XYZ file of C-alpha atoms in Angstrom:
259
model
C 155.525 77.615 44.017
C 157.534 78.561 46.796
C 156.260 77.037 50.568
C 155.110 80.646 51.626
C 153.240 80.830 48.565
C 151.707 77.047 49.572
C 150.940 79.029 53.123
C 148.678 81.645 51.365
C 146.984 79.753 49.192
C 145.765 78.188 51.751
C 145.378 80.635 54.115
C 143.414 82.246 52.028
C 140.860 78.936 51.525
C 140.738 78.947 55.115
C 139.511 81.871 55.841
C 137.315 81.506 53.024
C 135.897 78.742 55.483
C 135.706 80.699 58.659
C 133.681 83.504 57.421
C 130.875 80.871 56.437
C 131.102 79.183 59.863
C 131.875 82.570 62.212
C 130.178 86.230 61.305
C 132.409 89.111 62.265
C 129.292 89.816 64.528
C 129.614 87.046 65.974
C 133.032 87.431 66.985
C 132.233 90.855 68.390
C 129.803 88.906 70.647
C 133.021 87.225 72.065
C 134.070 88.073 75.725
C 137.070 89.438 74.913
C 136.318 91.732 71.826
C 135.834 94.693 73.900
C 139.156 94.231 76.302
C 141.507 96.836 76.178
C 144.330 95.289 74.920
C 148.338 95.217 76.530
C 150.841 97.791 75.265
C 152.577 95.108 73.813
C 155.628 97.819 72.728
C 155.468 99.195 76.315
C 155.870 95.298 77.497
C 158.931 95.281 75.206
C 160.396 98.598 76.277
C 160.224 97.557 80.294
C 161.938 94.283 80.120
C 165.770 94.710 80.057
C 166.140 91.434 77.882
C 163.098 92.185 75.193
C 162.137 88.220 75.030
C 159.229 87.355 72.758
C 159.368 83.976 74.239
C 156.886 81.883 71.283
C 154.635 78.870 71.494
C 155.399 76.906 68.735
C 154.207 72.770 68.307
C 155.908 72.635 64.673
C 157.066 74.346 61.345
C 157.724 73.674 58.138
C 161.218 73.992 58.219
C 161.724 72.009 61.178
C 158.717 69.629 61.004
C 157.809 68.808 64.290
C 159.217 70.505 67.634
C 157.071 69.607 70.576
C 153.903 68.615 68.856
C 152.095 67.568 72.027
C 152.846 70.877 74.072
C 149.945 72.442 76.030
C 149.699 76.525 76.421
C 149.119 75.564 79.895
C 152.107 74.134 80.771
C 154.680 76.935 78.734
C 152.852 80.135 78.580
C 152.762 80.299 82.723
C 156.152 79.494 82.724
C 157.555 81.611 79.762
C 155.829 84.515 82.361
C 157.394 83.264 85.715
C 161.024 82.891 84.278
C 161.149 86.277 82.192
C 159.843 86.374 79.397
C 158.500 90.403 78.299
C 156.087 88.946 75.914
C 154.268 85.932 74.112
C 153.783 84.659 70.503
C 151.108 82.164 70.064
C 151.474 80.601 66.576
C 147.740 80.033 65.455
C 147.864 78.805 61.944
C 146.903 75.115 62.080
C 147.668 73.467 58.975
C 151.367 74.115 59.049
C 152.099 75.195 62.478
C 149.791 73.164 64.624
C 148.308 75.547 66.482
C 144.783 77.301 66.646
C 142.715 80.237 68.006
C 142.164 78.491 71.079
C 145.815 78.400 71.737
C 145.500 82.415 71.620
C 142.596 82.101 73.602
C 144.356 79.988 76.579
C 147.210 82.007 76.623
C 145.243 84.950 77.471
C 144.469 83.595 81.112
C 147.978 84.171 81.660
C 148.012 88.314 81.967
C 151.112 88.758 79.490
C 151.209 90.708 76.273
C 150.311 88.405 73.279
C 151.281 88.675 69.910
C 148.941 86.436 67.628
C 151.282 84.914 64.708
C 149.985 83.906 61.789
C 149.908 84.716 57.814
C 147.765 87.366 57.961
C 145.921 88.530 54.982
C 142.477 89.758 55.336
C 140.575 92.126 57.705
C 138.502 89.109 59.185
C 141.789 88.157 60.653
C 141.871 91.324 62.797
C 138.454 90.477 63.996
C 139.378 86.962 65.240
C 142.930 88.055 67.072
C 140.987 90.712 68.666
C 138.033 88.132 69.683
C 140.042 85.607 71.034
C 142.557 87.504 73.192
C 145.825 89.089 71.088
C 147.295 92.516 71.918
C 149.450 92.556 68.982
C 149.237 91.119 65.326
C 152.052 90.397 62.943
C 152.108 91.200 59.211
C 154.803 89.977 56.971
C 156.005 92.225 54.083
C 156.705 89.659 51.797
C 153.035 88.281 51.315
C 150.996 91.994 51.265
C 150.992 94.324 49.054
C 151.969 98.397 51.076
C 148.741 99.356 50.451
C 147.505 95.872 52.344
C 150.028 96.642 54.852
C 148.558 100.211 55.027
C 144.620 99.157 55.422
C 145.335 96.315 58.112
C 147.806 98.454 60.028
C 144.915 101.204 60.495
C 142.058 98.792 60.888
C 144.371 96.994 63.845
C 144.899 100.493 65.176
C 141.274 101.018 65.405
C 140.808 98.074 67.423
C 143.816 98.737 69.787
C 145.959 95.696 68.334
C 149.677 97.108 67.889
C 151.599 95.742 64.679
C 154.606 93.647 64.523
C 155.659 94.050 60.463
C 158.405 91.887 59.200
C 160.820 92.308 56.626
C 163.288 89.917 55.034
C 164.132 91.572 51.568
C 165.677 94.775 51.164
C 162.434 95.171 48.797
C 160.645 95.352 51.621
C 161.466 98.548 53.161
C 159.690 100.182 50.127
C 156.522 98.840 51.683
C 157.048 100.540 55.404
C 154.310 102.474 56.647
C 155.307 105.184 59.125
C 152.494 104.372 61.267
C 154.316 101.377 62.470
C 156.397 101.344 65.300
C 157.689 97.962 65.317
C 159.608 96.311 62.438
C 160.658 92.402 62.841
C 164.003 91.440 60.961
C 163.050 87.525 59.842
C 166.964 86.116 59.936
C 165.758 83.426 58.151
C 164.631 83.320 54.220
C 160.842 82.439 54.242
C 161.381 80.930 50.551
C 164.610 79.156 51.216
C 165.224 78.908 55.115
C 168.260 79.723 54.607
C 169.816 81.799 57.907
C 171.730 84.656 57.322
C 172.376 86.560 60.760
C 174.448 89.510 58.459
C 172.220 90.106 56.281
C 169.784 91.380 59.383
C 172.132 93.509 61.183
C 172.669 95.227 57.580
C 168.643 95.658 57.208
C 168.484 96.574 60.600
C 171.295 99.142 60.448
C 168.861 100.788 57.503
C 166.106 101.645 59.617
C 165.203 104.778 61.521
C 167.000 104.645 64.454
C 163.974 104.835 66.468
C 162.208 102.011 65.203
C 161.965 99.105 67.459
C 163.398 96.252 66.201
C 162.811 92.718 66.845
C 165.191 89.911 65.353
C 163.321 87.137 64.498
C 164.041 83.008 63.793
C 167.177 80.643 64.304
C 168.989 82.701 67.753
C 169.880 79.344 69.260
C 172.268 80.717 71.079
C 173.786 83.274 74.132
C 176.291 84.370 71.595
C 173.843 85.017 68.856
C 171.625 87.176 70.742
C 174.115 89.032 72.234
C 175.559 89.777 68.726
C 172.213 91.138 67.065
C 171.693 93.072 70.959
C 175.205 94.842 70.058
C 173.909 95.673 66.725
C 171.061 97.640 67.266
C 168.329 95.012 67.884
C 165.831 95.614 70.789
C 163.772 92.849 71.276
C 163.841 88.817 70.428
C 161.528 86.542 68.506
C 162.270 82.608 70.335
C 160.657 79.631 70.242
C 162.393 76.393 68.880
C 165.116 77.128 71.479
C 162.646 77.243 74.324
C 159.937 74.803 72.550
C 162.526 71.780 72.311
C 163.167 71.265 75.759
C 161.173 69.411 78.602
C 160.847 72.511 80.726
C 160.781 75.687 77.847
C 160.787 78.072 81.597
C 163.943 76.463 83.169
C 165.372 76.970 79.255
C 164.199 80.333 79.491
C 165.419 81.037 83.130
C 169.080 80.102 82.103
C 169.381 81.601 78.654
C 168.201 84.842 80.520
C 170.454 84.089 83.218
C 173.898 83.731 80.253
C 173.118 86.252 78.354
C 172.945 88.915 81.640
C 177.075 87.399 82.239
């Protein structure tokens, strides 16, 4: 069993858990249910440097990165020093994080994507309820009738879609309803990093999808490398999420990769 397939396994028994303790109607009692959400593409489009700037306390891959960080302290300053959107990691159990980290971030009036290993329809409900403009789905764990169902039901709430691929097996599950495909440069079963390998995926989509590159750009260099090859926005968070002040990180990556 592969650590992804550890993820939804127990995903799955979590959610299990929230529908006993939280009714969908319940979360459509929730203040923010009824919002109307942030373009979170338009976001994207308007920001010159397409930074998806990502709040992130650990990972399996690279245990723990700033376990004690507060969404109060980043997500304000991921929005002063440039960043065109959020990512608020919300799985607990591997990630550290939690709805209320969604919910926090919202204060902040910035485009949030809620990231997570999302598999079920309830899931919708909660991102909705607690403050996302934007969910992501990842190819490799749905099935592209899954991928179909969630994509409309997200419509129908206003959420916009983030779907990732990895696998060139993935692009037989794209649904043309989606308008914004994230290239994972890193191997959910392995970790492996493979920066190539996403500029040829990317190169195999419709020109005018929007593409995000997503995972391991630790570097000036390496962004500017998937920016020349097609990619329009960028998935960060280690980068930022290691150092003492993630907006001054921010501020002066921004700042390199204009030069």
């Amino acid at each position: 069993m592969t650590i992804l397939d550890k993820i939804v396994a127990h995903k799955k028994q979590e959610i299990a858990i929230a529908k006993k303790k939280t009714s969908v109607e319940e979360l459509m009692d929730k203040k923010y249910f009824y919002r109307k959400p942030l373009n979170f593409i338009y976001h994207l489009k308007q920001n010159p440097h397409g930074i998806i700037a990502e709040f992130k306390r650990k990972s399996p891959s690279k245990n723990d990165i700033n376990i004690q960080a507060k969404v109060d302290e980043i997500v304000p300053l991921y929005k002063e020093n440039g960043a065109s959107c959020v990512s608020v990691l919300t799985d607990e159990h591997f990630f550290a994080g939690s709805l209320n980290d969604l919910k926090t971030a919202r204060k902040y009036d910035i485009p949030l994507l809620r990231k997570d290993f999302i598999v079920d329809v309830y899931q919708l409900y909660e991102a909705k309820a607690f403050g996302a403009d934007c969910i992501l789905l990842i190819a490799n764990i749905l099935t592209k009738e899954e991928i179909r169902d969630l994509t409309d039901f997200a419509h129908d709430l206003g959420l916009k879609v983030l779907l990732e691929f990895y696998g060139g097996e993935d692009f037989a599950k794209y649904y043309s309803k989606i308008k914004m495909v994230g290239i994972n440069n890193r191997n959910l079963n392995t970790f492996e990093v493979d920066y190539e390998h996403a500029i040829k995926m990317r190169n195999e989509l419709p020109e005018d999808t929007l593409t995000v590159a997503e995972s391991a750009i630790y570097s000036p260099e390496i962004y500017k490398e998937l920016k020349t090859n097609g990619f329009d926005a960028f998935l960060m968070g280690e980068y930022f999420m290691r150092e003492k002040n993630a907006g001054e990180q921010l501020k002066n990556f921004i700042n390199q990769i204009k030069e």
